[in-house]
Amino acid sequence: MNIGQAARTSGVSAKMIRHYESIGLVPPADRRDSGYRDYGVADLHRLGFIRHARDLGFSLDRIRVLLDLWSDPGRSNADVKAIAEAHVRELEERARQLNEMADALRSLADACDGDGRPDCPIIASLETGAEAPACHRNPDPMAPESPARRGKTRTKR
Amino acid sequence: MNIGQAARTSGVSAKMIRHYESIGLVPPADRRDSGYRDYGVADLHRLGFIRHARDLGFSLDRIRVLLDLWSDPGRSNADVKAIAEAHVRELEERARQLNEMADALRSLADACDGDGRPDCPIIASLETGAEAPACHRNPDPMAPESPARRGKTRTKR
DNA sequence: GTTGACCTTACCATGATGGGAAGGTTCATA
DNA sequence: TATGAACCTTCCCATCATGGTAAGGTCAAC
């Protein structure tokens, strides 16, 4: 099967299949006389594995390790679980940071009238680095919880 | 003031200050006879603005727009607010996707015994693309709500 | 006048992916 | 049989924000 069909079947673009081959994530594909790559079911299986791991946000480096474990009949599921849990923690940490930024910016946006005048607490905060002053924040009428949740935690990046 | 001092004062690395100059995010710095860049308070102010916007996750392209609005005395805070709100939505969407991945992987990891044997629902799921089967998931003893929560971003936040 | 800390430009690398050019192959159809 | 569309090949470049390094110039203190 051609690389295009393999791409459509596996959900991995032809561009990426070639890339994965170039970095050794998949073995060099068989070639026909024409030089075209030729894929079989085992190749599709491996590409599918990579695809699913990418869908879960694993980096290609970690996928390399997962592929090794996959092909190791004597693997320990404790190793797999440890990798997965480390990745879960990273995903949650990144999500937490994004939510922190979103919350901070939401506070600023809520404090901005948006009435067409130049005055703007968002711009003011970017100038000074100060967060939205509580006394100017429009209270959220839908707030289901205690509003005392924004700490300081300025991520250093 | 030298670029190093400007970097320490503004929290933007010297490397990045030069980069911002090269892409036109900050105007070309004054130069001394030696060729050294020379920064004043206005420059530090601008760098601080950029730094704070980066801390909120804005891309350099959007920061460019924010800087234009900042320096426009006739700006409309509605424009600023619109940009901020669009960015908040993007941040939240990205966080949601990360949490979705984390939740899916957490389910798989919870279903994995981690007892050292090769059997592993995580590997199995990567092979087939199937999610963790409910009948194998270890129930969460702390679950405060109905167990039908998959697919929604419901981590603590 | 030497030394060490600073500055300059220029190039390369990251990670995962896409775009495109220049040229060869396959296959159905006119 | 010829042609054209759709495919394939390799190679290079771009993204985005940031860091590293190298080769060389400047400054200030001792």
Short mmCIF file of C-alpha atoms (C1' of nucleotides) in Angstrom, two decimals:
data_model
loop_
_atom_site.label_atom_id
_atom_site.label_comp_id
_atom_site.label_asym_id
_atom_site.label_seq_id
_atom_site.Cartn_x
_atom_site.Cartn_y
_atom_site.Cartn_z
CA MET A 1 0.00 0.00 0.00
CA ASN A 2 1.21 3.50 -0.93
CA ILE A 3 2.07 6.10 1.65
CA GLY A 4 -1.08 8.05 0.82
CA GLN A 5 -3.32 5.10 1.58
CA ALA A 6 -1.32 4.34 4.70
CA ALA A 7 -1.82 7.96 5.74
CA ARG A 8 -5.56 7.87 5.16
CA THR A 9 -5.89 4.52 6.91
CA SER A 10 -3.74 5.36 9.93
CA GLY A 11 -4.69 8.98 10.33
CA VAL A 12 -1.05 10.02 10.18
CA SER A 13 -0.19 12.36 7.31
CA ALA A 14 2.21 11.16 4.63
CA LYS A 15 4.46 14.02 5.59
CA MET A 16 4.60 12.77 9.16
CA ILE A 17 5.07 9.14 8.19
CA ARG A 18 8.19 10.12 6.28
CA HIS A 19 9.29 12.25 9.20
CA TYR A 20 8.80 9.41 11.69
CA GLU A 21 10.87 7.21 9.43
CA SER A 22 13.63 9.83 9.22
CA ILE A 23 13.91 10.06 12.99
CA GLY A 24 13.74 6.31 13.44
CA LEU A 25 10.34 6.18 15.13
CA VAL A 26 9.22 3.71 12.48
CA PRO A 27 11.61 1.44 10.59
CA PRO A 28 12.49 2.25 6.97
CA ALA A 29 9.55 1.23 4.83
CA ASP A 30 9.87 -1.40 2.15
CA ARG A 31 10.38 0.06 -1.31
CA ARG A 32 9.01 -0.99 -4.66
CA ASP A 33 11.12 -0.92 -7.77
CA SER A 34 9.86 2.56 -8.45
CA GLY A 35 11.18 3.76 -5.11
CA TYR A 36 7.67 4.14 -3.70
CA ARG A 37 7.31 3.17 -0.06
CA ASP A 38 5.18 0.10 0.54
CA TYR A 39 3.24 -0.45 3.75
CA GLY A 40 1.70 -3.55 5.28
CA VAL A 41 -0.61 -4.20 8.20
CA ALA A 42 2.19 -4.27 10.75
CA ASP A 43 3.23 -0.80 9.63
CA LEU A 44 -0.32 0.43 9.89
CA HIS A 45 -0.57 -1.02 13.36
CA ARG A 46 2.53 0.82 14.47
CA LEU A 47 1.38 4.08 12.91
CA GLY A 48 -1.97 3.69 14.62
CA PHE A 49 -0.23 3.25 17.95
CA ILE A 50 1.74 6.43 17.38
CA ARG A 51 -1.37 8.26 16.31
CA HIS A 52 -3.25 7.30 19.46
CA ALA A 53 -0.33 8.25 21.65
CA ARG A 54 -0.13 11.64 19.92
CA ASP A 55 -3.86 12.06 20.52
CA LEU A 56 -3.10 11.70 24.21
CA GLY A 57 -0.45 14.38 23.95
CA PHE A 58 2.64 12.20 24.29
CA SER A 59 5.83 13.64 22.79
CA LEU A 60 7.56 11.65 20.09
CA ASP A 61 10.40 10.95 22.50
CA ARG A 62 8.04 9.35 24.99
CA ILE A 63 6.27 7.52 22.22
CA ARG A 64 9.60 6.01 21.33
CA VAL A 65 9.78 4.54 24.83
CA LEU A 66 6.18 3.38 24.69
CA LEU A 67 6.83 1.65 21.37
CA ASP A 68 9.80 -0.16 22.90
CA LEU A 69 7.63 -1.32 25.80
CA TRP A 70 4.92 -2.33 23.39
CA SER A 71 7.27 -4.61 21.49
CA ASP A 72 8.82 -6.02 24.65
CA PRO A 73 6.92 -9.16 25.70
CA GLY A 74 8.65 -9.05 29.07
CA ARG A 75 7.64 -5.47 29.84
CA SER A 76 6.34 -4.41 33.21
CA ASN A 77 3.03 -2.60 33.21
CA ALA A 78 4.44 -0.63 36.14
CA ASP A 79 6.83 1.04 33.70
CA VAL A 80 4.00 1.92 31.35
CA LYS A 81 1.88 3.19 34.19
CA ALA A 82 4.71 5.36 35.52
CA ILE A 83 5.15 7.01 32.12
CA ALA A 84 1.43 7.56 31.80
CA GLU A 85 1.13 9.07 35.25
CA ALA A 86 4.06 11.37 34.71
CA HIS A 87 2.42 12.52 31.52
CA VAL A 88 -0.91 13.06 33.24
CA ARG A 89 0.81 15.28 35.77
CA GLU A 90 2.45 17.30 33.02
CA LEU A 91 -0.80 17.71 31.15
CA GLU A 92 -2.56 18.83 34.30
CA GLU A 93 0.21 21.26 35.14
CA ARG A 94 0.09 22.83 31.71
CA ALA A 95 -3.69 23.05 31.89
CA ARG A 96 -3.43 24.65 35.31
CA GLN A 97 -1.06 27.30 34.02
CA LEU A 98 -3.34 28.09 31.11
CA ASN A 99 -6.31 28.36 33.40
CA GLU A 100 -4.36 30.62 35.70
CA MET A 101 -3.63 32.97 32.83
CA ALA A 102 -7.21 32.78 31.65
CA ASP A 103 -8.53 33.57 35.12
CA ALA A 104 -6.21 36.55 35.52
CA LEU A 105 -7.12 37.93 32.13
CA ARG A 106 -10.80 37.23 32.68
CA SER A 107 -10.67 39.36 35.83
CA LEU A 108 -9.13 42.20 33.87
CA ALA A 109 -11.61 41.89 31.04
CA ASP A 110 -14.50 41.84 33.48
CA ALA A 111 -13.19 45.06 34.98
CA CYS A 112 -13.16 46.73 31.56
CA ASP A 113 -16.31 48.61 30.62
CA GLY A 114 -15.79 48.16 26.91
CA ASP A 115 -17.81 51.33 26.32
CA GLY A 116 -15.58 52.77 23.61
CA ARG A 117 -13.55 55.12 25.78
CA PRO A 118 -9.75 54.80 26.03
CA ASP A 119 -9.71 53.95 29.75
CA CYS A 120 -8.91 50.30 30.12
CA PRO A 121 -7.84 48.27 33.13
CA ILE A 122 -6.40 45.64 30.82
CA ILE A 123 -3.96 48.09 29.25
CA ALA A 124 -3.29 49.59 32.67
CA SER A 125 -2.42 46.19 34.09
CA LEU A 126 -0.09 45.39 31.21
CA GLU A 127 1.64 48.71 31.83
CA THR A 128 2.19 48.22 35.52
CA GLY A 129 1.98 44.48 35.99
CA ALA A 130 -0.71 44.94 38.61
CA GLU A 131 -3.68 42.59 38.61
CA ALA A 132 -7.26 43.72 38.34
CA PRO A 133 -8.10 45.68 41.50
CA ALA A 134 -10.89 43.91 43.32
CA CYS A 135 -12.80 47.17 43.82
CA HIS A 136 -13.15 47.57 40.07
CA ARG A 137 -14.04 44.03 39.21
CA ASN A 138 -17.58 43.58 38.05
CA PRO A 139 -18.97 40.85 40.26
CA ASP A 140 -19.96 37.73 38.37
CA PRO A 141 -23.67 37.16 38.90
CA MET A 142 -23.27 33.50 37.97
CA ALA A 143 -20.49 32.83 40.44
CA PRO A 144 -21.30 29.48 42.04
CA GLU A 145 -18.48 29.56 44.56
CA SER A 146 -16.54 31.80 46.88
CA PRO A 147 -14.94 34.60 44.89
CA ALA A 148 -11.75 34.52 46.98
CA ARG A 149 -9.85 32.26 44.67
CA ARG A 150 -7.33 34.43 42.87
CA GLY A 151 -4.05 34.40 44.70
CA LYS A 152 -0.84 36.01 43.59
CA THR A 153 1.08 33.21 41.80
CA ARG A 154 2.64 35.13 38.97
CA THR A 155 4.11 32.41 36.87
CA LYS A 156 7.69 33.12 36.09
CA ARG A 157 7.64 31.36 32.76
CA MET B 1 21.63 51.65 30.27
CA ASN B 2 23.13 48.53 28.67
CA ILE B 3 21.03 45.72 27.32
CA GLY B 4 22.02 43.49 30.23
CA GLN B 5 20.71 45.96 32.78
CA ALA B 6 17.59 46.51 30.71
CA ALA B 7 17.09 42.75 30.65
CA ARG B 8 17.47 42.40 34.42
CA THR B 9 15.22 45.38 35.05
CA SER B 10 12.47 44.43 32.61
CA GLY B 11 12.57 40.68 33.08
CA VAL B 12 13.03 40.19 29.33
CA SER B 13 16.26 38.43 28.37
CA ALA B 14 18.83 40.32 26.32
CA LYS B 15 18.41 37.71 23.66
CA MET B 16 14.70 38.43 23.47
CA ILE B 17 15.15 42.20 23.53
CA ARG B 18 17.33 41.95 20.43
CA HIS B 19 14.82 39.59 18.88
CA TYR B 20 11.91 41.94 19.56
CA GLU B 21 13.91 44.71 17.95
CA SER B 22 14.64 42.55 14.92
CA ILE B 23 10.97 41.83 14.34
CA GLY B 24 9.93 45.42 14.98
CA LEU B 25 8.10 44.81 18.24
CA VAL B 26 10.29 47.47 19.85
CA PRO B 27 11.91 50.30 17.89
CA PRO B 28 15.66 50.15 17.16
CA ALA B 29 17.49 51.06 20.34
CA ASP B 30 19.75 54.08 20.53
CA ARG B 31 23.40 53.22 20.05
CA ARG B 32 26.50 54.53 21.78
CA ASP B 33 29.68 55.21 19.84
CA SER B 34 30.81 51.70 20.69
CA GLY B 35 27.75 50.25 19.03
CA TYR B 36 26.26 49.18 22.36
CA ARG B 37 22.50 49.56 22.60
CA ASP B 38 21.34 52.18 25.08
CA TYR B 39 18.00 51.99 26.86
CA GLY B 40 15.97 54.59 28.70
CA VAL B 41 12.88 54.49 30.89
CA ALA B 42 10.48 54.58 27.95
CA ASP B 43 12.16 51.48 26.54
CA LEU B 44 11.94 49.73 29.88
CA HIS B 45 8.28 50.63 30.07
CA ARG B 46 7.60 49.09 26.69
CA LEU B 47 9.58 45.97 27.53
CA GLY B 48 7.67 45.63 30.77
CA PHE B 49 4.39 45.84 28.88
CA ILE B 50 5.52 43.09 26.55
CA ARG B 51 6.70 40.99 29.47
CA HIS B 52 3.36 41.24 31.25
CA ALA B 53 1.48 40.41 28.09
CA ARG B 54 3.70 37.35 27.58
CA ASP B 55 2.97 36.32 31.16
CA LEU B 56 -0.69 36.29 30.20
CA GLY B 57 0.08 34.05 27.25
CA PHE B 58 -0.41 36.56 24.45
CA SER B 59 1.43 35.81 21.22
CA LEU B 60 3.89 38.36 19.93
CA ASP B 61 1.53 39.12 17.06
CA ARG B 62 -1.26 40.00 19.44
CA ILE B 63 1.13 41.94 21.63
CA ARG B 64 1.93 44.01 18.57
CA VAL B 65 -1.72 44.98 18.35
CA LEU B 66 -1.93 45.65 22.07
CA LEU B 67 1.12 47.90 21.87
CA ASP B 68 -0.51 49.86 19.07
CA LEU B 69 -3.63 50.29 21.15
CA TRP B 70 -1.56 51.26 24.14
CA SER B 71 0.11 54.07 22.25
CA ASP B 72 -3.14 55.23 20.66
CA PRO B 73 -4.75 57.91 22.87
CA GLY B 74 -7.96 57.57 20.88
CA ARG B 75 -8.24 53.82 21.38
CA SER B 76 -11.47 52.12 22.29
CA ASN B 77 -11.35 49.89 25.35
CA ALA B 78 -13.88 47.74 23.49
CA ASP B 79 -11.11 46.78 21.07
CA VAL B 80 -8.80 45.84 23.92
CA LYS B 81 -11.53 43.91 25.67
CA ALA B 82 -12.38 42.00 22.50
CA ILE B 83 -8.77 40.91 22.09
CA ALA B 84 -8.55 39.91 25.73
CA GLU B 85 -11.75 37.93 25.60
CA ALA B 86 -10.75 36.15 22.43
CA HIS B 87 -7.50 35.23 24.13
CA VAL B 88 -9.29 34.02 27.24
CA ARG B 89 -11.39 31.74 25.08
CA GLU B 90 -8.30 30.36 23.39
CA LEU B 91 -6.56 29.75 26.69
CA GLU B 92 -9.61 28.00 28.07
CA GLU B 93 -9.96 25.89 24.95
CA ARG B 94 -6.36 24.80 25.12
CA ALA B 95 -6.71 24.02 28.82
CA ARG B 96 -9.85 22.05 28.11
CA GLN B 97 -8.09 19.94 25.51
CA LEU B 98 -5.22 19.22 27.88
CA ASN B 99 -7.60 18.24 30.63
CA GLU B 100 -9.47 16.02 28.23
CA MET B 101 -6.29 14.17 27.40
CA ALA B 102 -5.33 13.99 31.06
CA ASP B 103 -8.73 12.58 32.00
CA ALA B 104 -8.61 9.94 29.29
CA LEU B 105 -5.12 8.89 30.24
CA ARG B 106 -5.94 8.97 33.93
CA SER B 107 -8.75 6.49 33.29
CA LEU B 108 -6.35 4.19 31.50
CA ALA B 109 -3.72 4.48 34.20
CA ASP B 110 -6.29 3.79 36.89
CA ALA B 111 -7.28 0.64 35.04
CA CYS B 112 -3.67 -0.56 35.01
CA ASP B 113 -2.65 -2.74 37.91
CA GLY B 114 1.01 -1.76 37.72
CA ASP B 115 1.92 -5.07 39.32
CA GLY B 116 4.89 -5.80 37.08
CA ARG B 117 3.18 -8.11 34.62
CA PRO B 118 3.10 -7.27 30.88
CA ASP B 119 -0.69 -6.90 30.72
CA CYS B 120 -1.51 -3.26 30.39
CA PRO B 121 -4.72 -1.50 29.42
CA ILE B 122 -2.73 1.60 28.51
CA ILE B 123 -0.71 -0.25 25.88
CA ALA B 124 -3.87 -2.04 24.76
CA SER B 125 -5.68 1.24 24.28
CA LEU B 126 -2.82 2.73 22.29
CA GLU B 127 -2.91 -0.34 20.08
CA THR B 128 -6.59 -0.23 19.35
CA GLY B 129 -7.56 3.35 20.04
CA ALA B 130 -10.26 2.20 22.44
CA GLU B 131 -10.74 4.08 25.69
CA ALA B 132 -10.53 2.46 29.08
CA PRO B 133 -13.46 0.03 29.37
CA ALA B 134 -15.69 1.09 32.25
CA CYS B 135 -15.84 -2.45 33.61
CA HIS B 136 -12.11 -2.42 34.19
CA ARG B 137 -11.78 1.02 35.63
CA ASN B 138 -10.97 1.11 39.30
CA PRO B 139 -13.76 3.19 40.80
CA ASP B 140 -12.61 6.46 42.30
CA PRO B 141 -13.46 6.35 46.01
CA MET B 142 -13.40 10.15 46.17
CA ALA B 143 -15.83 10.65 43.31
CA PRO B 144 -18.34 13.28 44.48
CA GLU B 145 -20.64 12.96 41.52
CA SER B 146 -22.15 10.54 39.05
CA PRO B 147 -19.46 8.40 37.42
CA ALA B 148 -20.66 9.48 33.97
CA ARG B 149 -18.19 12.33 33.74
CA ARG B 150 -15.96 11.39 30.82
CA GLY B 151 -15.69 13.93 28.05
CA LYS B 152 -16.05 16.98 30.17
CA THR B 153 -13.25 19.08 31.57
CA ARG B 154 -13.98 18.64 35.19
CA THR B 155 -10.75 18.71 37.08
CA LYS B 156 -10.54 20.76 40.22
CA ARG B 157 -9.19 24.02 38.78
"C1'" DG C 1 48.08 46.77 30.50
"C1'" DT C 2 45.84 42.82 31.73
"C1'" DT C 3 41.69 40.61 33.10
"C1'" DG C 4 36.96 39.68 33.41
"C1'" DA C 5 32.50 41.12 32.46
"C1'" DC C 6 30.07 42.87 29.16
"C1'" DC C 7 28.56 43.82 24.33
"C1'" DT C 8 28.10 42.89 18.99
"C1'" DT C 9 26.49 39.93 14.91
"C1'" DA C 10 25.60 35.49 12.93
"C1'" DC C 11 24.30 30.96 12.84
"C1'" DC C 12 22.07 26.73 14.70
"C1'" DA C 13 18.68 24.13 17.56
"C1'" DT C 14 14.35 23.07 19.57
"C1'" DG C 15 9.17 20.06 18.39
"C1'" DA C 16 5.70 18.74 15.49
"C1'" DT C 17 3.88 19.91 11.51
"C1'" DG C 18 2.90 21.98 7.01
"C1'" DG C 19 4.04 24.12 2.32
"C1'" DG C 20 6.05 23.95 -1.90
"C1'" DA C 21 9.29 23.03 -5.80
"C1'" DA C 22 11.35 19.96 -9.18
"C1'" DG C 23 11.06 15.79 -11.03
"C1'" DG C 24 9.68 10.59 -11.49
"C1'" DT C 25 5.64 6.81 -11.52
"C1'" DT C 26 1.12 4.84 -12.15
"C1'" DC C 27 -3.01 4.22 -14.31
"C1'" DA C 28 -7.23 5.21 -16.65
"C1'" DT C 29 -9.00 6.99 -20.61
"C1'" DA C 30 -9.20 9.51 -25.25
"C1'" DT D 1 -0.18 4.79 -27.78
"C1'" DA D 2 -0.29 9.15 -25.81
"C1'" DT D 3 -1.81 12.16 -22.44
"C1'" DG D 4 -3.18 13.99 -18.11
"C1'" DA D 5 -4.42 13.50 -13.38
"C1'" DA D 6 -3.06 11.81 -9.27
"C1'" DC D 7 0.27 10.06 -6.99
"C1'" DC D 8 5.13 9.47 -5.35
"C1'" DT D 9 10.24 10.97 -4.37
"C1'" DT D 10 13.78 14.20 -2.08
"C1'" DC D 11 15.09 18.70 -0.51
"C1'" DC D 12 14.50 23.04 1.49
"C1'" DC D 13 11.96 26.45 4.09
"C1'" DA D 14 8.55 28.23 7.70
"C1'" DT D 15 6.28 28.18 11.96
"C1'" DC D 16 6.82 30.14 17.43
"C1'" DA D 17 9.48 31.83 21.25
"C1'" DT D 18 13.52 30.96 23.13
"C1'" DG D 19 18.23 29.46 24.11
"C1'" DG D 20 23.10 28.26 22.92
"C1'" DT D 21 27.48 29.16 21.04
"C1'" DA D 22 31.33 31.23 18.58
"C1'" DA D 23 34.31 34.91 17.06
"C1'" DG D 24 35.38 39.23 18.02
"C1'" DG D 25 34.96 44.26 20.04
"C1'" DT D 26 34.40 47.38 24.48
"C1'" DC D 27 34.65 48.81 29.10
"C1'" DA D 28 36.18 49.28 33.80
"C1'" DA D 29 38.77 48.01 37.68
"C1'" DC D 30 43.01 46.69 39.43
#
